[in-house]
Coordinates of N, CA and C in Angstrom, one line a residue:
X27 N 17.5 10.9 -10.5 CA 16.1 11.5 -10.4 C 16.1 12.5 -9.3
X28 N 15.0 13.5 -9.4 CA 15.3 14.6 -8.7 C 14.5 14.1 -7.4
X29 N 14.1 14.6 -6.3 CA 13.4 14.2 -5.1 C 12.3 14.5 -5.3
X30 N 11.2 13.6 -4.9 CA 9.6 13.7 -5.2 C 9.0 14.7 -3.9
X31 N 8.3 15.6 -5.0 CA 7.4 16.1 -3.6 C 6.3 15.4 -3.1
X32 N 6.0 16.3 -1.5 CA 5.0 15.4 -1.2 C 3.5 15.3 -1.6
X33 N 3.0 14.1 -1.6 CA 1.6 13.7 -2.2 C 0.9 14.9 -1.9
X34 N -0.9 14.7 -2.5 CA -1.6 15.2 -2.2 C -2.3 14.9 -0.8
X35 N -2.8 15.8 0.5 CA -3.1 14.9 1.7 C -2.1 14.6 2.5
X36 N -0.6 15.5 2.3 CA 0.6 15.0 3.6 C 0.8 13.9 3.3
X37 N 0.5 12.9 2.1 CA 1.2 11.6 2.5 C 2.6 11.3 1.3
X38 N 3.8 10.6 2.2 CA 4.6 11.0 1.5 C 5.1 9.5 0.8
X39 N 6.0 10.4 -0.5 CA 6.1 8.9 -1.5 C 6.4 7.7 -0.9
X40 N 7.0 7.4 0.0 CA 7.6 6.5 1.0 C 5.7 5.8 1.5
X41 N 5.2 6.7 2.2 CA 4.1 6.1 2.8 C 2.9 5.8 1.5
X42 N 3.1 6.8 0.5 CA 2.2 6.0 -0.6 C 2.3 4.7 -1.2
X43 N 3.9 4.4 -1.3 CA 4.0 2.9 -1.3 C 3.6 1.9 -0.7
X44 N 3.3 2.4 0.6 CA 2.9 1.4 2.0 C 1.8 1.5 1.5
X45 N 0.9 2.4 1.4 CA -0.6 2.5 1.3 C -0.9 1.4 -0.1
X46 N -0.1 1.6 -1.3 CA -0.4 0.8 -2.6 C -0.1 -0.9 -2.1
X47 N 0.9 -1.0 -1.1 CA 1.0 -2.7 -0.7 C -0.1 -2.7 0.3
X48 N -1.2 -2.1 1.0 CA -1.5 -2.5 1.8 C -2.8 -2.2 1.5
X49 N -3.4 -2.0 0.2 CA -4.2 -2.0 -0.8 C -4.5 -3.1 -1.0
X50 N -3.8 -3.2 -2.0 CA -3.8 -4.6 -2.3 C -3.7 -5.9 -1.5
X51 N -3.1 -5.9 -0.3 CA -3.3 -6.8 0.9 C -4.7 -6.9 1.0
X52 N -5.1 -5.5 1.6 CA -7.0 -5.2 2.0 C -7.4 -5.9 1.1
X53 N -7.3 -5.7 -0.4 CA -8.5 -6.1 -1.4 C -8.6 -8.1 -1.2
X54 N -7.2 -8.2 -1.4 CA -6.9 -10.1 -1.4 C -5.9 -10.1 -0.3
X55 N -7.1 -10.9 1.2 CA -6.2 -11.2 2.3 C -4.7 -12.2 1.7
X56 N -5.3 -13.2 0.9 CA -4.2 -14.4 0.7 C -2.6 -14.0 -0.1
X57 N -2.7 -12.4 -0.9 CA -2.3 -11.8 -1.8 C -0.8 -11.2 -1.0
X58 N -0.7 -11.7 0.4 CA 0.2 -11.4 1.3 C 1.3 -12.3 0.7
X59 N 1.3 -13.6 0.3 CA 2.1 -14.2 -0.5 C 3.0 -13.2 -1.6
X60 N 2.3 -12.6 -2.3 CA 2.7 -11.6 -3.7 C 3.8 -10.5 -3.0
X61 N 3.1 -9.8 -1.9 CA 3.4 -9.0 -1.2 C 5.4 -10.0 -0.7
X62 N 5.0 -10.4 -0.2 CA 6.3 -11.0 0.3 C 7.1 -11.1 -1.3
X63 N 6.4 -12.0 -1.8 CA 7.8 -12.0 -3.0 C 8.1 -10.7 -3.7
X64 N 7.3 -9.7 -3.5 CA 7.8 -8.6 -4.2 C 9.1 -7.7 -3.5
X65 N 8.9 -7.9 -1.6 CA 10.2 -7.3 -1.0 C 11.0 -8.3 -0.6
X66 N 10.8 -9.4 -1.3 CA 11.9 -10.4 -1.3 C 13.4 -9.9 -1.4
X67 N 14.9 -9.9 -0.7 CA 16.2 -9.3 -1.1 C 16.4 -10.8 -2.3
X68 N 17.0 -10.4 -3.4 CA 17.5 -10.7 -4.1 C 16.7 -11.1 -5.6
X69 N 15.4 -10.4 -5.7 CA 14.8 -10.2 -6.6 C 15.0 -9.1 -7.3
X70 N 14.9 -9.3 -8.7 CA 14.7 -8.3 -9.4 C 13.9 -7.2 -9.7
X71 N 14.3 -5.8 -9.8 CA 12.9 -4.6 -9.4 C 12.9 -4.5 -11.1
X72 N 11.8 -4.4 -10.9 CA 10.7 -4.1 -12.3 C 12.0 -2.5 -12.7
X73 N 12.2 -2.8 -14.1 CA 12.6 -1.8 -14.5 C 12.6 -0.8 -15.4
X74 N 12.7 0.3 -15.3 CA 12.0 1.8 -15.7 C 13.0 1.8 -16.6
X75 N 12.6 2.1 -17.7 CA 12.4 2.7 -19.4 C 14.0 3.0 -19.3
X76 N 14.6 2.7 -20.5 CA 16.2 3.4 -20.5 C 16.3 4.5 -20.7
X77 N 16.3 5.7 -20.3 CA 16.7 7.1 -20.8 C 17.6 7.8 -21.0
X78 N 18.6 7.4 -20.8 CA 19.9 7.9 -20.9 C 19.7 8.6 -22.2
X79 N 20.8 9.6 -22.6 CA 20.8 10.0 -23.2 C 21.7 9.7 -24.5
X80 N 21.8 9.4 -25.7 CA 22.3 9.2 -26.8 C 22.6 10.3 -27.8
X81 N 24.2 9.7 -28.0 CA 24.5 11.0 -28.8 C 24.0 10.5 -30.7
X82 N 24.2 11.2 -31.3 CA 23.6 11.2 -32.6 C 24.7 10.2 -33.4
X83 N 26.1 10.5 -33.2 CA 27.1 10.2 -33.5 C 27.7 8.7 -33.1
X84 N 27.2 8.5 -32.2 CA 27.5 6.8 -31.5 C 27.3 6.1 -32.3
X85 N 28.2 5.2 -32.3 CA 28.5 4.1 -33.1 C 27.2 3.3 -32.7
X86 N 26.8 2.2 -33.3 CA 25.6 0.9 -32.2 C 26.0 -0.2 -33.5
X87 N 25.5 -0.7 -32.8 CA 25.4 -2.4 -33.1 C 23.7 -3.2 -33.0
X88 N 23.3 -2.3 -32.8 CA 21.7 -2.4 -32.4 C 21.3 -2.7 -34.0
X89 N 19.9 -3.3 -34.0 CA 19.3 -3.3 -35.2 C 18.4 -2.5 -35.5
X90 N 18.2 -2.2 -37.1 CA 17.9 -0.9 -37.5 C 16.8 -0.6 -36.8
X91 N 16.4 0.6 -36.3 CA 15.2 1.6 -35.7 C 14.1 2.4 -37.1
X92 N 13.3 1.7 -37.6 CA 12.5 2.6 -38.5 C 12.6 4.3 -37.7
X93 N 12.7 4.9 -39.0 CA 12.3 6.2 -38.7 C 10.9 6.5 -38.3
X94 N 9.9 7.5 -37.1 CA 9.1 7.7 -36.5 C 8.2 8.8 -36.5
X95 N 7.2 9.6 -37.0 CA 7.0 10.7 -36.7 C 6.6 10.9 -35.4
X96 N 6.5 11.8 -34.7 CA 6.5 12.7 -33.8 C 5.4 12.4 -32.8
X97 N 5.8 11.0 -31.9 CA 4.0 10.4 -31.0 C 2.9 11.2 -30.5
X98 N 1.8 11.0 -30.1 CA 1.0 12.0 -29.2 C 1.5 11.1 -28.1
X99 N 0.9 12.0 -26.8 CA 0.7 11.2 -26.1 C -0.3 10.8 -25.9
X100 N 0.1 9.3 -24.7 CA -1.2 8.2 -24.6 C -2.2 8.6 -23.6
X101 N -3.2 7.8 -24.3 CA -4.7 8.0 -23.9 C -4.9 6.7 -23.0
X102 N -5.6 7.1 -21.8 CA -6.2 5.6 -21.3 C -6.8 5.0 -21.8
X103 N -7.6 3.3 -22.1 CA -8.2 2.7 -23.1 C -9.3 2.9 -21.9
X104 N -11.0 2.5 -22.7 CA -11.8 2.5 -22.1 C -12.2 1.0 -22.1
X105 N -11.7 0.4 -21.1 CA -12.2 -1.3 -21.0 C -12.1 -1.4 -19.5
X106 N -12.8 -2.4 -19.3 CA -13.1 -3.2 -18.0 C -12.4 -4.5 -17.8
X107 N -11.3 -4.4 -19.1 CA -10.3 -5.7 -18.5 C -8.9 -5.5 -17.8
X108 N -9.0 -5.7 -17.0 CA -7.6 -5.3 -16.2 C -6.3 -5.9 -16.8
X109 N -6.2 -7.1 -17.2 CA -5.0 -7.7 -18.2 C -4.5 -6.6 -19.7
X110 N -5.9 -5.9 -20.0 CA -5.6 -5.1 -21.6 C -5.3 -4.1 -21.2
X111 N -6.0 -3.3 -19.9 CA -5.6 -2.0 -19.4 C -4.4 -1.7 -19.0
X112 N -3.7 -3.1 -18.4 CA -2.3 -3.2 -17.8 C -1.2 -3.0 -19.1
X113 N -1.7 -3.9 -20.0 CA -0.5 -3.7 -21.2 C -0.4 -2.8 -22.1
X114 N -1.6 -1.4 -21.9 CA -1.6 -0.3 -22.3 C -0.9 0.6 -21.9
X115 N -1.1 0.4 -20.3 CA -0.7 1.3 -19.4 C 1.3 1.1 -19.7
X116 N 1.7 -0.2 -19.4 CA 2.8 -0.5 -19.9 C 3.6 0.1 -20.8
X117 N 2.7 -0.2 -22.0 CA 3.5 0.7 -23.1 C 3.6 2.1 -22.9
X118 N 2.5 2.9 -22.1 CA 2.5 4.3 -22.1 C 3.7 4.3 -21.4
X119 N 3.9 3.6 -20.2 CA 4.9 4.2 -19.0 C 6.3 4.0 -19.8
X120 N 6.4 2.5 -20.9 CA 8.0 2.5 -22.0 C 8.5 3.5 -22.4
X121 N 7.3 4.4 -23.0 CA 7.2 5.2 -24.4 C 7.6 6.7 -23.9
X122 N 8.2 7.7 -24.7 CA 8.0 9.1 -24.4 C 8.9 9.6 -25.7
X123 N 8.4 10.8 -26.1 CA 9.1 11.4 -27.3 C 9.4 13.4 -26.9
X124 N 10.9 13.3 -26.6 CA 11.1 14.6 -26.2 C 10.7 15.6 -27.8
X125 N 10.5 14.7 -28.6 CA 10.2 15.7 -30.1 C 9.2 15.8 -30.1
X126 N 7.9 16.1 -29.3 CA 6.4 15.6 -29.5 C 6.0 16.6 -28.5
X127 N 6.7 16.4 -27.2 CA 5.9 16.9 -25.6 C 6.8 17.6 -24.4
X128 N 6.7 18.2 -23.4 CA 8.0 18.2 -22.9 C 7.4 17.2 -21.5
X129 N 8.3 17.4 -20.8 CA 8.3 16.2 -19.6 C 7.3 16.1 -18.9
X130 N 6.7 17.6 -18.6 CA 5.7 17.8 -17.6 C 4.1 17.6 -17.9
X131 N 4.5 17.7 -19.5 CA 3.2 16.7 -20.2 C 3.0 15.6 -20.0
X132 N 4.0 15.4 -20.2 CA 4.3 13.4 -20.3 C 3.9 13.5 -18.4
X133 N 4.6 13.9 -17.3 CA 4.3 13.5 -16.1 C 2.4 13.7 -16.2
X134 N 2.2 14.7 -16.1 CA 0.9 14.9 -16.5 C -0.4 13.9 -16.8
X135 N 0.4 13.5 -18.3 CA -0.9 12.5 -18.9 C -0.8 11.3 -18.0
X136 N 0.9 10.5 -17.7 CA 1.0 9.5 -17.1 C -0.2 9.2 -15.4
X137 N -0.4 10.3 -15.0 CA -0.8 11.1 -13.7 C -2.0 10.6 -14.2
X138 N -2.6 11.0 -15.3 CA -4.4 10.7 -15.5 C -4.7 9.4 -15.4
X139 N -3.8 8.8 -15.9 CA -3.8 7.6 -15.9 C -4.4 6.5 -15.0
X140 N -4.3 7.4 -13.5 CA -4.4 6.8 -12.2 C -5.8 6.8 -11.7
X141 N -6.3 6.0 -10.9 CA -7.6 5.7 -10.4 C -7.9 7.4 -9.5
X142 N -9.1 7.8 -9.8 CA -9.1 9.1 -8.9 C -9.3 8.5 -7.4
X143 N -9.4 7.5 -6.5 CA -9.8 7.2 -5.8 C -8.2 7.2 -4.8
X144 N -8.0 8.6 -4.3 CA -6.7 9.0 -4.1 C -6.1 8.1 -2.5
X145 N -6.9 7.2 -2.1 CA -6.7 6.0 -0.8 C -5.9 5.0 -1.5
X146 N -6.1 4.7 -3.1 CA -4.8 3.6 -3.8 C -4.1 3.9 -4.4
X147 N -4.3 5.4 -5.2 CA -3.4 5.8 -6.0 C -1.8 6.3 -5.6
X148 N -0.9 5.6 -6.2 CA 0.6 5.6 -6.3 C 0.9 6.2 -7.2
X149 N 1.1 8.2 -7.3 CA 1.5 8.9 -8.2 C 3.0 8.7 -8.4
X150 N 3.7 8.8 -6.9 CA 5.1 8.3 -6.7 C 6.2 7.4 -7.7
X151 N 5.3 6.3 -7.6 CA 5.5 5.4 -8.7 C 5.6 5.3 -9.6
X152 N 4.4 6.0 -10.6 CA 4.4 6.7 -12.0 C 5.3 7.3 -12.4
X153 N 5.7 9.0 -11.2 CA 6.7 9.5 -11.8 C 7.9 8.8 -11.8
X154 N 8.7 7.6 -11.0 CA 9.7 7.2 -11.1 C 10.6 6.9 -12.9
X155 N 9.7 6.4 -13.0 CA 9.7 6.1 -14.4 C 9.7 7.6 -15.6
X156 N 9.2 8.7 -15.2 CA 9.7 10.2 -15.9 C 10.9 10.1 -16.3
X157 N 11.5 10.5 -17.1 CA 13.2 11.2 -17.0 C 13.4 12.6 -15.6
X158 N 14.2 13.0 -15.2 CA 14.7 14.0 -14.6 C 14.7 15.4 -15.6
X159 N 14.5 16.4 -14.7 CA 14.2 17.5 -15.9 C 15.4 17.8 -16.6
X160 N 16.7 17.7 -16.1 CA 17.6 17.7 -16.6 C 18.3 16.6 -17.6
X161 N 17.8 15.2 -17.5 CA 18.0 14.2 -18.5 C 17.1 14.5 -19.7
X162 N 15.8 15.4 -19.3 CA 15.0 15.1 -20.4 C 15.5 16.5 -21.2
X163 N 16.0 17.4 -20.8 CA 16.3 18.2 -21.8 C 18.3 17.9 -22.6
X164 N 18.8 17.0 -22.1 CA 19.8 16.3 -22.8 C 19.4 15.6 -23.7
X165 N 18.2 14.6 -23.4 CA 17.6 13.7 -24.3 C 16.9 14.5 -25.6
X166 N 16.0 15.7 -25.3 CA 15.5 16.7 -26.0 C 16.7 17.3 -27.1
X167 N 17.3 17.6 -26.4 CA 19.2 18.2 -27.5 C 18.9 17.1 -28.2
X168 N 18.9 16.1 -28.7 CA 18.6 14.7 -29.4 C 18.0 14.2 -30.5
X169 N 16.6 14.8 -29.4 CA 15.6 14.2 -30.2 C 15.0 12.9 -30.2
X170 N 15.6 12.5 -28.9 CA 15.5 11.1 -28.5 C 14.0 10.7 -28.0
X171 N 13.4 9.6 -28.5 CA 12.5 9.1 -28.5 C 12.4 7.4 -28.0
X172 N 11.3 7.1 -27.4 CA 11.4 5.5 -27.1 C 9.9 4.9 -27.6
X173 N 9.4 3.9 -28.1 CA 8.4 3.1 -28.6 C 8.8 1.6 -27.3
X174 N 7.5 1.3 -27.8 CA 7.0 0.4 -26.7 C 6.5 -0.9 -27.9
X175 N 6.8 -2.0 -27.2 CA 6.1 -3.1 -28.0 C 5.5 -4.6 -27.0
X176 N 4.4 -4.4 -26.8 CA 3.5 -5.2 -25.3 C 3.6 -6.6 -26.1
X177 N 4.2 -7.7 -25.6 CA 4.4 -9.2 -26.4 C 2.9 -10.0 -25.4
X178 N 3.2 -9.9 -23.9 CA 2.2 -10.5 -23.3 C 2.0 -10.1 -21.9
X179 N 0.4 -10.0 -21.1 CA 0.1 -9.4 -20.0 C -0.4 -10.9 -19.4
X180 N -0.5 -11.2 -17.9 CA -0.8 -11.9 -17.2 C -0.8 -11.8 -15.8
X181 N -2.3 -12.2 -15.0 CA -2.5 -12.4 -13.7 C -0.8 -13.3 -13.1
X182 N -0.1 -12.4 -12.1 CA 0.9 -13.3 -11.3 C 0.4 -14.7 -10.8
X183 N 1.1 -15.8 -11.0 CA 0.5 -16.9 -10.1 C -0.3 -17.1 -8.9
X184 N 0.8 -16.2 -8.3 CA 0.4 -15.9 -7.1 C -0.8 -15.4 -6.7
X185 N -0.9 -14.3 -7.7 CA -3.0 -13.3 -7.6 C -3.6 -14.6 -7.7
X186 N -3.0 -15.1 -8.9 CA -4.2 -16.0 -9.4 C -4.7 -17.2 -8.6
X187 N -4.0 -17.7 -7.2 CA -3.9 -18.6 -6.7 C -4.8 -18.2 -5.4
X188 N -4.7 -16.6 -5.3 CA -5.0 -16.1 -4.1 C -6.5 -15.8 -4.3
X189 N -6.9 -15.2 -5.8 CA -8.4 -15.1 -6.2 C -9.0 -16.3 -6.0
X190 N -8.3 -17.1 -6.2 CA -9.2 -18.4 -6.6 C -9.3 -19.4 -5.3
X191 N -8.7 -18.9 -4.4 CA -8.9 -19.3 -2.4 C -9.9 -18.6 -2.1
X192 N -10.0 -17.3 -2.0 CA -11.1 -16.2 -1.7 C -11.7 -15.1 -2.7
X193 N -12.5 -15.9 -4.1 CA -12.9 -14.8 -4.9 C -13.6 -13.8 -4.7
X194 N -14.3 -13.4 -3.1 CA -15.1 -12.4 -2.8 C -14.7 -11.5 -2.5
X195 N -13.1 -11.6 -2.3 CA -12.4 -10.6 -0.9 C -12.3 -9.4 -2.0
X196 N -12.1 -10.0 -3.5 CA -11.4 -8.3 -4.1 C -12.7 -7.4 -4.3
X197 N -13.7 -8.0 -4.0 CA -14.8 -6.5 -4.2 C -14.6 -5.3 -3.6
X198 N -13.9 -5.4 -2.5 CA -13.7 -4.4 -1.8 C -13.4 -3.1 -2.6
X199 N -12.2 -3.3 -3.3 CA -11.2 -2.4 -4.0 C -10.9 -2.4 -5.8
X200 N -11.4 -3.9 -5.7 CA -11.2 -4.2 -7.0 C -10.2 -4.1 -7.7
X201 N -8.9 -4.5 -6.7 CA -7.4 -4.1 -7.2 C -6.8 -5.3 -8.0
X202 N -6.3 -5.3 -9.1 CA -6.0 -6.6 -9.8 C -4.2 -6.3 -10.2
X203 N -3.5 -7.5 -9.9 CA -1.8 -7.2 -10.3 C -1.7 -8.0 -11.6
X204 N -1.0 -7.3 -12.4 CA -0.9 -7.8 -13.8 C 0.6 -7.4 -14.1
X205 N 1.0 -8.0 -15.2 CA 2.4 -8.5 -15.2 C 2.6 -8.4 -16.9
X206 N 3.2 -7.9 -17.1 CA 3.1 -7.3 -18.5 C 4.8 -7.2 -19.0
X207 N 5.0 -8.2 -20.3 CA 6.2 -8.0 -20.4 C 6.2 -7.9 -22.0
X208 N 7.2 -6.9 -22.5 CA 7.9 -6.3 -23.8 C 8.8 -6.2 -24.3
X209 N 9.0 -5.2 -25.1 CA 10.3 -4.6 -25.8 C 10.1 -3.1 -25.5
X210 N 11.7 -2.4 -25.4 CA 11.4 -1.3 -25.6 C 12.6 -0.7 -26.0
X211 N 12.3 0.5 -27.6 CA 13.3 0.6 -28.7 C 13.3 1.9 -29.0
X212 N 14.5 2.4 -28.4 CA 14.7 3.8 -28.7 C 16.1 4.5 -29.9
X213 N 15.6 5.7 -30.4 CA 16.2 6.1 -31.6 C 16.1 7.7 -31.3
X214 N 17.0 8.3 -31.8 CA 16.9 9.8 -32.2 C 17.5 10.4 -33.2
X215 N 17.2 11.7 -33.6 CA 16.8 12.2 -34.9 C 18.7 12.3 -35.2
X216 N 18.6 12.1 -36.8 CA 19.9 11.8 -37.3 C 20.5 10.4 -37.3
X217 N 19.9 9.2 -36.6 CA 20.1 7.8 -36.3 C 19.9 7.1 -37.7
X218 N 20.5 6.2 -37.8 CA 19.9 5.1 -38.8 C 19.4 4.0 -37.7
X219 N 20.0 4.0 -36.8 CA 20.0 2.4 -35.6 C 19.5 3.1 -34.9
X220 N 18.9 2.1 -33.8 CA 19.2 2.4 -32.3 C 18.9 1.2 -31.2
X221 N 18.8 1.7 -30.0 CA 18.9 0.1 -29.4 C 17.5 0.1 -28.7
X222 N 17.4 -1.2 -28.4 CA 15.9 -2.2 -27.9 C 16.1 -2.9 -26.8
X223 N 15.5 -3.4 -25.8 CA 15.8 -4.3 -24.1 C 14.3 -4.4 -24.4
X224 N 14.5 -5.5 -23.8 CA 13.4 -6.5 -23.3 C 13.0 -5.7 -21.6
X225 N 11.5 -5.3 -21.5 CA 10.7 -4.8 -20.3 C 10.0 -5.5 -19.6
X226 N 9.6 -6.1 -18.5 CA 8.6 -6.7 -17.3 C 8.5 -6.0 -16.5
X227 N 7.1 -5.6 -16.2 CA 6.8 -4.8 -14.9 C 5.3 -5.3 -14.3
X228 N 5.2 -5.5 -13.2 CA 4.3 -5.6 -12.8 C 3.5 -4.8 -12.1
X229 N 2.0 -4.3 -12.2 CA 1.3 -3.1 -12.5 C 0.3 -3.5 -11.6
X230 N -0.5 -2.7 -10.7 CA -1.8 -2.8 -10.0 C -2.5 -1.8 -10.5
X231 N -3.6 -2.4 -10.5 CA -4.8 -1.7 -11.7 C -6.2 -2.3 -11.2
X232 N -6.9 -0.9 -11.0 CA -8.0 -0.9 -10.5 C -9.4 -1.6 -11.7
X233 N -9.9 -2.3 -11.3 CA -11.8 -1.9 -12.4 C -12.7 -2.5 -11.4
X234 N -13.0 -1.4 -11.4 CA -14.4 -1.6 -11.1 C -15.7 -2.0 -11.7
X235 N -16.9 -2.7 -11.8 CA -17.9 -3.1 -12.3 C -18.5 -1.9 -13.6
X236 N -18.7 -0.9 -12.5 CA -19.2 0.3 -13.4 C -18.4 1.6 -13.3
X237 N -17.0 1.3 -13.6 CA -16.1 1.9 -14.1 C -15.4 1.5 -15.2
X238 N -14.6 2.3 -15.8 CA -13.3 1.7 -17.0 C -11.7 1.8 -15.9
X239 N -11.1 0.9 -16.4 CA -9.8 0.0 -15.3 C -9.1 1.6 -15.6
X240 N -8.3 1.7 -14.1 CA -7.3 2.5 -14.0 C -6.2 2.1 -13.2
X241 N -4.6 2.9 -13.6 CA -3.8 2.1 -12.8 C -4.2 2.9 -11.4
X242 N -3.2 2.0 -10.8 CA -3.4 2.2 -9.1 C -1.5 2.7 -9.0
X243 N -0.6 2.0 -9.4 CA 0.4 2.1 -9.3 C 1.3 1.1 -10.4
X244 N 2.9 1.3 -9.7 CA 3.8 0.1 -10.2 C 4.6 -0.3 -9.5
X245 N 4.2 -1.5 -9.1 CA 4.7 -2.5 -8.0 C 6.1 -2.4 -7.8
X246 N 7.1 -2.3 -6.8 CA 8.5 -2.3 -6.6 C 9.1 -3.4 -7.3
X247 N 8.4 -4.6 -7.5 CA 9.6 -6.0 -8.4 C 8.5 -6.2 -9.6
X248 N 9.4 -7.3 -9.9 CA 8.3 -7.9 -10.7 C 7.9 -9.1 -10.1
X249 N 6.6 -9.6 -10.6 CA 5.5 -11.2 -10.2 C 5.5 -11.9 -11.2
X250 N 5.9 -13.2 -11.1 CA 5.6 -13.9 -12.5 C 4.9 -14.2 -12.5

C-alpha cells in the first residue's frame, strides 16, 4: 500500500488511530478492557479484503462463483442501529468491482461513510482496506471483482460488559464497537470459479439519538 497522506487538521494517520482508541475510551471509561485486548501482541488483526490480483487463466479449486453484473457502489443505510449499520458498512469495506468504478470512487464513497464529526473520524483506517493504485489497475486488467456476504454482527463481550457497568458514560460520543463476521468471494471476467475466505472485523460506529449511525473507524484487531 502506498503511504497515507496527512489527515484533514495536521493530524496524522498514526495519531488518528490514537484519537479513534481514545474515543472510544472517552465515550465507555470501562471499555479500556477492549482497548487492551485489541493491542494485545499475539492477536489477530482484523483483516482487509484479499486483493491480489488474479490471472484469468489460473487453475482454482475454489467453488463455483456465479457470474455478476457490474455493482454500484454502496450507499450508507439510514438506521439508528449500530449492530445493522456495522454489517453494512462491512460488506461495503469486503466489496469493490474494478469493472463498475475506479479506486478513487471507491476511496471516496468508503470516505462518506464516516461520521462528519472529524474529532472520531478514522479516514486512515477506511483507506487501508482500498487496493493500491497500482494493484487496482492490475486487478482492473482483470476485471476482478469481490462480493461480500454478512453471516452475523455483535456487541464485543467486552463493550457489552462495559455498557452494562456504566450505561450513561456512552452519551457523550455515542461510540458503539460491533464485530461483524462473513464471507468474502471474488471472481473475474473470463472465470467459471473463484475463491471465497471467511472475514471478521471489528468496526466503531457512531449513532446518535437524532442522527442515522456512521462509521467512526476500523479497529486494529478483532473483539469477540
Amino acid at each position: 500500500m502506498p503511504s497515507r497522506p496527512m489527515n484533514p487538521g495536521g493530524a496524522s494517520p498514526v495519531r488518528r488511530r490514537v484519537l479513534l482508541g481514545t474515543a472510544v475510551l472517552v465515550v465507555l471509561v470501562a471499555l479500556a478492557g477492549l482497548a487492551a485486548y485489541l493491542t494485545r501482541d499475539g492477536r489477530s488483526p482484523s483483516k482487509a479484503p484479499a486483493v491480489q490480483p488474479s490471472s484469468p487463466t489460473t487453475p482454482s479449486t475454489a467453488p463455483s462463483t456465479p457470474r455478476t453484473q457490474p455493482r454500484a457502489l454502496p450507499v450508507p443505510p439510514k438506521t439508528h442501529d449500530p449492530i445493522a449499520f456495522g454489517k453494512a458498512a462491512a460488506a461495503a469495506l469486503w466489496s469493490y468491482d474494478t469493472r463498475a468504478y475506479s479506486r478513487t470512487e471507491l476511496r471516496t464513497t468508503l470516505r462518506a461513510w464516516l461520521t462528519a464529526e472529524d474529532r472520531y473520524a478514522d479516514p486512515a483506517s477506511v483507506d487501508k482496506v482500498v487496493p493500491s493504485a497500482v494493484l487496482w489497475k492490475e486487478m482492473a486488467a482483470n476485471g476482478q471483482f469481490a462480493t461480500a456476504r454478512v453471516h452475523e454482527g455483535h456487541f464485543p463481550d467486552s463493550f457489552t460488559r462495559a455498557l452494562q457497568s456504566d450505561p450513561g458514560a456512552i452519551t457523550q460520543a455515542y461510540i458503539y464497537a460491533v464485530t461483524v463476521s462473513g464471507k468474502q468471494s471474488i471472481a473475474w471476467k473470463g472465470s467459471h470459479a473463484g475463491g471465497a475466505e471467511s472475514r471478521t472485523t471489528t468496526l466503531a460506529v457512531q449513532c446518535r439519538p437524532h442522527r442515522p449511525c456512521a462509521l467512526v473507524g476500523v479497529m486494529p484487531s478483532v473483539a469477540p
